[in-house]
Amino acid sequence: MNASKPTIFRYWTGPAVMALAAVVASFSGSGCSCDDGGGLGDVGPKIVARPNPVVFDRISVNIEESVQLLLENEGNATLNIEGEPVLIENAEDAETELILRRNMLPVDCATGNERPDDTPESVAPGECVSVDVVYVPANLGTDTGSITVQSDDANNGTLVIPINASGAAPDIQVCVLAGSCSADTVCF
């Protein structure tokens, strides 16, 4: 019987082993993640919305309030957003209380300040675009809705951001004269 090395290991020595190690190392630094069993699933664009959900808490009736919604590309390839974000309001009444303004404005992710960009629908890695979500409650109570954003994110091509809002009675301040002979007022 011949005591030589098995055939499979005869060719995996020296330069071949080094080449295989280089290939494995290139995958480990390429943004791959096997934490969730996804293999190469983390390579490419990744859309993230902040805040998510959008919340308007106890806004006085007929007073306009806005929240800047940031859409950030946390991936490692350009994120392409398809069309404008779509607002769906779950209104039980016929009044529109939620509005989108300044859609797809390129902004600095940290400050929210506008930055120059001719193609806001193409978001480079680490960059953001913003949408102003406006709420003007017409009555007391809860209003809900959502914003849908379509993109080429392979794991989240349709991002749905919930909106939770509530209209409240306005704060009322009552002022009366401090005394019968005084021009001073006292407010509650």
Short mmCIF file of C-alpha atoms in Angstrom, two decimals:
data_model
loop_
_atom_site.label_atom_id
_atom_site.label_comp_id
_atom_site.label_asym_id
_atom_site.label_seq_id
_atom_site.Cartn_x
_atom_site.Cartn_y
_atom_site.Cartn_z
CA MET A 1 0.00 0.00 0.00
CA ASN A 2 1.27 3.44 -0.96
CA ALA A 3 1.61 5.89 1.96
CA SER A 4 1.50 9.03 -0.19
CA LYS A 5 -0.72 12.04 0.56
CA PRO A 6 -4.32 11.83 -0.59
CA THR A 7 -4.77 13.30 -4.07
CA ILE A 8 -6.98 16.20 -2.97
CA PHE A 9 -4.26 17.76 -0.78
CA ARG A 10 -1.46 17.39 -3.29
CA TYR A 11 -2.55 20.53 -5.22
CA TRP A 12 -3.48 22.76 -2.23
CA THR A 13 -0.04 23.83 -1.12
CA GLY A 14 2.00 27.01 -1.33
CA PRO A 15 0.64 29.58 -3.85
CA ALA A 16 -2.75 27.85 -4.21
CA VAL A 17 -3.44 28.13 -0.47
CA MET A 18 -2.38 31.81 -0.50
CA ALA A 19 -4.72 32.55 -3.43
CA LEU A 20 -7.64 30.87 -1.64
CA ALA A 21 -6.89 32.86 1.54
CA ALA A 22 -6.91 36.11 -0.49
CA VAL A 23 -10.34 35.28 -1.97
CA VAL A 24 -11.79 34.52 1.47
CA ALA A 25 -10.28 37.75 2.90
CA SER A 26 -11.78 39.83 0.09
CA PHE A 27 -15.28 38.58 0.98
CA SER A 28 -14.83 39.34 4.68
CA GLY A 29 -14.07 43.02 3.96
CA SER A 30 -16.72 43.55 1.29
CA GLY A 31 -19.71 44.29 3.51
CA CYS A 32 -20.95 40.72 3.58
CA SER A 33 -22.76 39.57 6.66
CA CYS A 34 -23.49 36.03 7.60
CA ASP A 35 -25.09 36.99 10.94
CA ASP A 36 -28.59 36.42 9.61
CA GLY A 37 -27.64 33.68 7.18
CA GLY A 38 -27.80 36.16 4.32
CA GLY A 39 -24.36 35.61 2.83
CA LEU A 40 -23.92 38.34 0.24
CA GLY A 41 -27.33 39.90 1.02
CA ASP A 42 -25.82 42.98 2.67
CA VAL A 43 -23.91 44.06 -0.43
CA GLY A 44 -25.69 46.88 -2.26
CA PRO A 45 -27.98 49.76 -1.31
CA LYS A 46 -29.89 49.76 1.99
CA ILE A 47 -32.71 52.25 2.61
CA VAL A 48 -33.41 53.41 6.17
CA ALA A 49 -36.00 55.99 7.29
CA ARG A 50 -35.58 58.26 10.31
CA PRO A 51 -37.78 58.76 12.24
CA ASN A 52 -39.70 55.56 11.77
CA PRO A 53 -42.57 55.81 12.61
CA VAL A 54 -43.37 59.51 12.10
CA VAL A 55 -45.24 60.75 15.19
CA PHE A 56 -47.20 63.96 15.79
CA ASP A 57 -48.30 64.02 19.44
CA ARG A 58 -51.14 66.29 20.58
CA ILE A 59 -50.95 68.99 17.91
CA SER A 60 -53.49 71.78 18.38
CA VAL A 61 -56.38 71.78 15.90
CA ASN A 62 -55.71 73.97 12.83
CA ILE A 63 -52.02 74.42 13.77
CA GLU A 64 -49.45 73.19 11.22
CA GLU A 65 -46.60 71.00 12.46
CA SER A 66 -43.92 69.34 10.32
CA VAL A 67 -41.36 66.56 10.72
CA GLN A 68 -38.35 66.09 8.47
CA LEU A 69 -38.25 62.45 7.34
CA LEU A 70 -34.76 61.36 6.28
CA LEU A 71 -34.24 58.54 3.80
CA GLU A 72 -30.65 57.35 4.19
CA ASN A 73 -28.60 54.90 2.16
CA GLU A 74 -26.76 52.76 4.74
CA GLY A 75 -25.57 50.38 2.04
CA ASN A 76 -22.38 50.32 0.02
CA ALA A 77 -23.81 51.01 -3.46
CA THR A 78 -25.96 53.81 -4.91
CA LEU A 79 -29.62 53.63 -3.84
CA ASN A 80 -32.09 54.43 -6.61
CA ILE A 81 -35.47 55.69 -5.41
CA GLU A 82 -38.24 55.08 -7.91
CA GLY A 83 -40.58 58.06 -8.20
CA GLU A 84 -41.93 60.25 -5.43
CA PRO A 85 -42.87 58.89 -2.00
CA VAL A 86 -46.60 58.11 -1.79
CA LEU A 87 -48.73 59.28 1.15
CA ILE A 88 -51.71 57.20 2.18
CA GLU A 89 -53.95 58.79 4.79
CA ASN A 90 -56.30 56.52 6.72
CA ALA A 91 -58.84 59.30 7.12
CA GLU A 92 -62.29 58.53 8.45
CA ASP A 93 -63.33 62.07 7.60
CA ALA A 94 -63.07 63.75 4.21
CA GLU A 95 -60.45 66.26 5.33
CA THR A 96 -56.81 65.94 4.33
CA GLU A 97 -54.71 66.42 7.43
CA LEU A 98 -51.38 64.91 6.32
CA ILE A 99 -49.29 66.44 3.52
CA LEU A 100 -45.88 65.74 1.95
CA ARG A 101 -43.76 68.77 1.01
CA ARG A 102 -40.31 69.29 -0.46
CA ASN A 103 -40.08 65.69 -1.64
CA MET A 104 -36.66 64.20 -2.23
CA LEU A 105 -34.53 67.16 -1.15
CA PRO A 106 -30.84 66.17 -0.84
CA VAL A 107 -29.70 66.92 2.73
CA ASP A 108 -26.78 66.33 5.04
CA CYS A 109 -27.68 63.27 7.16
CA ALA A 110 -26.28 64.72 10.40
CA THR A 111 -27.71 68.25 10.21
CA GLY A 112 -30.69 67.96 7.85
CA ASN A 113 -29.38 71.00 5.96
CA GLU A 114 -29.85 71.11 2.20
CA ARG A 115 -26.88 70.09 0.06
CA PRO A 116 -26.42 70.56 -3.70
CA ASP A 117 -27.31 67.54 -5.83
CA ASP A 118 -28.83 67.25 -9.28
CA THR A 119 -30.08 63.68 -8.85
CA PRO A 120 -31.89 63.23 -5.53
CA GLU A 121 -33.40 59.94 -6.73
CA SER A 122 -29.85 58.44 -6.74
CA VAL A 123 -28.55 58.42 -3.17
CA ALA A 124 -24.87 57.60 -2.68
CA PRO A 125 -23.80 55.44 0.29
CA GLY A 126 -23.98 57.46 3.51
CA GLU A 127 -26.12 60.22 1.97
CA CYS A 128 -29.72 61.27 2.63
CA VAL A 129 -32.72 62.85 0.98
CA SER A 130 -35.59 64.32 2.97
CA VAL A 131 -39.33 64.64 2.79
CA ASP A 132 -41.24 67.09 4.96
CA VAL A 133 -44.29 65.41 6.49
CA VAL A 134 -46.87 68.02 7.52
CA TYR A 135 -49.82 67.53 9.87
CA VAL A 136 -52.66 70.03 10.28
CA PRO A 137 -55.34 68.43 12.45
CA ALA A 138 -58.84 69.53 11.49
CA ASN A 139 -60.42 67.98 14.57
CA LEU A 140 -59.67 66.25 17.85
CA GLY A 141 -58.55 62.64 17.78
CA THR A 142 -56.17 60.24 16.17
CA ASP A 143 -55.08 60.26 12.53
CA THR A 144 -52.96 57.59 10.92
CA GLY A 145 -51.37 57.01 7.56
CA SER A 146 -48.20 55.84 5.89
CA ILE A 147 -45.55 56.84 3.40
CA THR A 148 -44.44 54.29 0.83
CA VAL A 149 -41.04 54.58 -0.87
CA GLN A 150 -40.01 52.29 -3.75
CA SER A 151 -36.29 51.65 -4.30
CA ASP A 152 -33.78 49.13 -5.59
CA ASP A 153 -32.91 47.93 -2.07
CA ALA A 154 -32.91 44.16 -2.63
CA ASN A 155 -34.05 43.44 0.93
CA ASN A 156 -36.56 46.28 1.35
CA GLY A 157 -37.66 47.49 -2.10
CA THR A 158 -40.96 48.77 -0.71
CA LEU A 159 -40.39 50.72 2.50
CA VAL A 160 -43.56 51.63 4.41
CA ILE A 161 -43.20 54.27 7.14
CA PRO A 162 -46.22 54.52 9.49
CA ILE A 163 -47.59 57.92 10.57
CA ASN A 164 -49.32 58.30 13.95
CA ALA A 165 -50.82 61.69 14.78
CA SER A 166 -53.26 63.19 17.24
CA GLY A 167 -55.15 66.47 17.13
CA ALA A 168 -55.74 68.18 20.46
CA ALA A 169 -57.72 71.12 21.79
CA PRO A 170 -55.67 74.30 21.70
CA ASP A 171 -54.26 75.62 24.94
CA ILE A 172 -56.44 78.47 26.16
CA GLN A 173 -55.13 81.28 28.27
CA VAL A 174 -57.61 83.39 30.25
CA CYS A 175 -56.58 86.86 31.36
CA VAL A 176 -58.51 89.09 33.80
CA LEU A 177 -57.90 92.44 35.41
CA ALA A 178 -55.89 92.11 38.62
CA GLY A 179 -58.31 94.36 40.49
CA SER A 180 -61.25 96.66 39.94
CA CYS A 181 -59.03 99.76 39.87
CA SER A 182 -55.96 98.19 38.20
CA ALA A 183 -54.86 98.10 34.59
CA ASP A 184 -52.69 95.05 35.32
CA THR A 185 -53.85 91.63 34.14
CA VAL A 186 -53.43 88.17 35.55
CA CYS A 187 -53.40 85.20 33.17
CA PHE A 188 -54.14 81.55 33.86
#
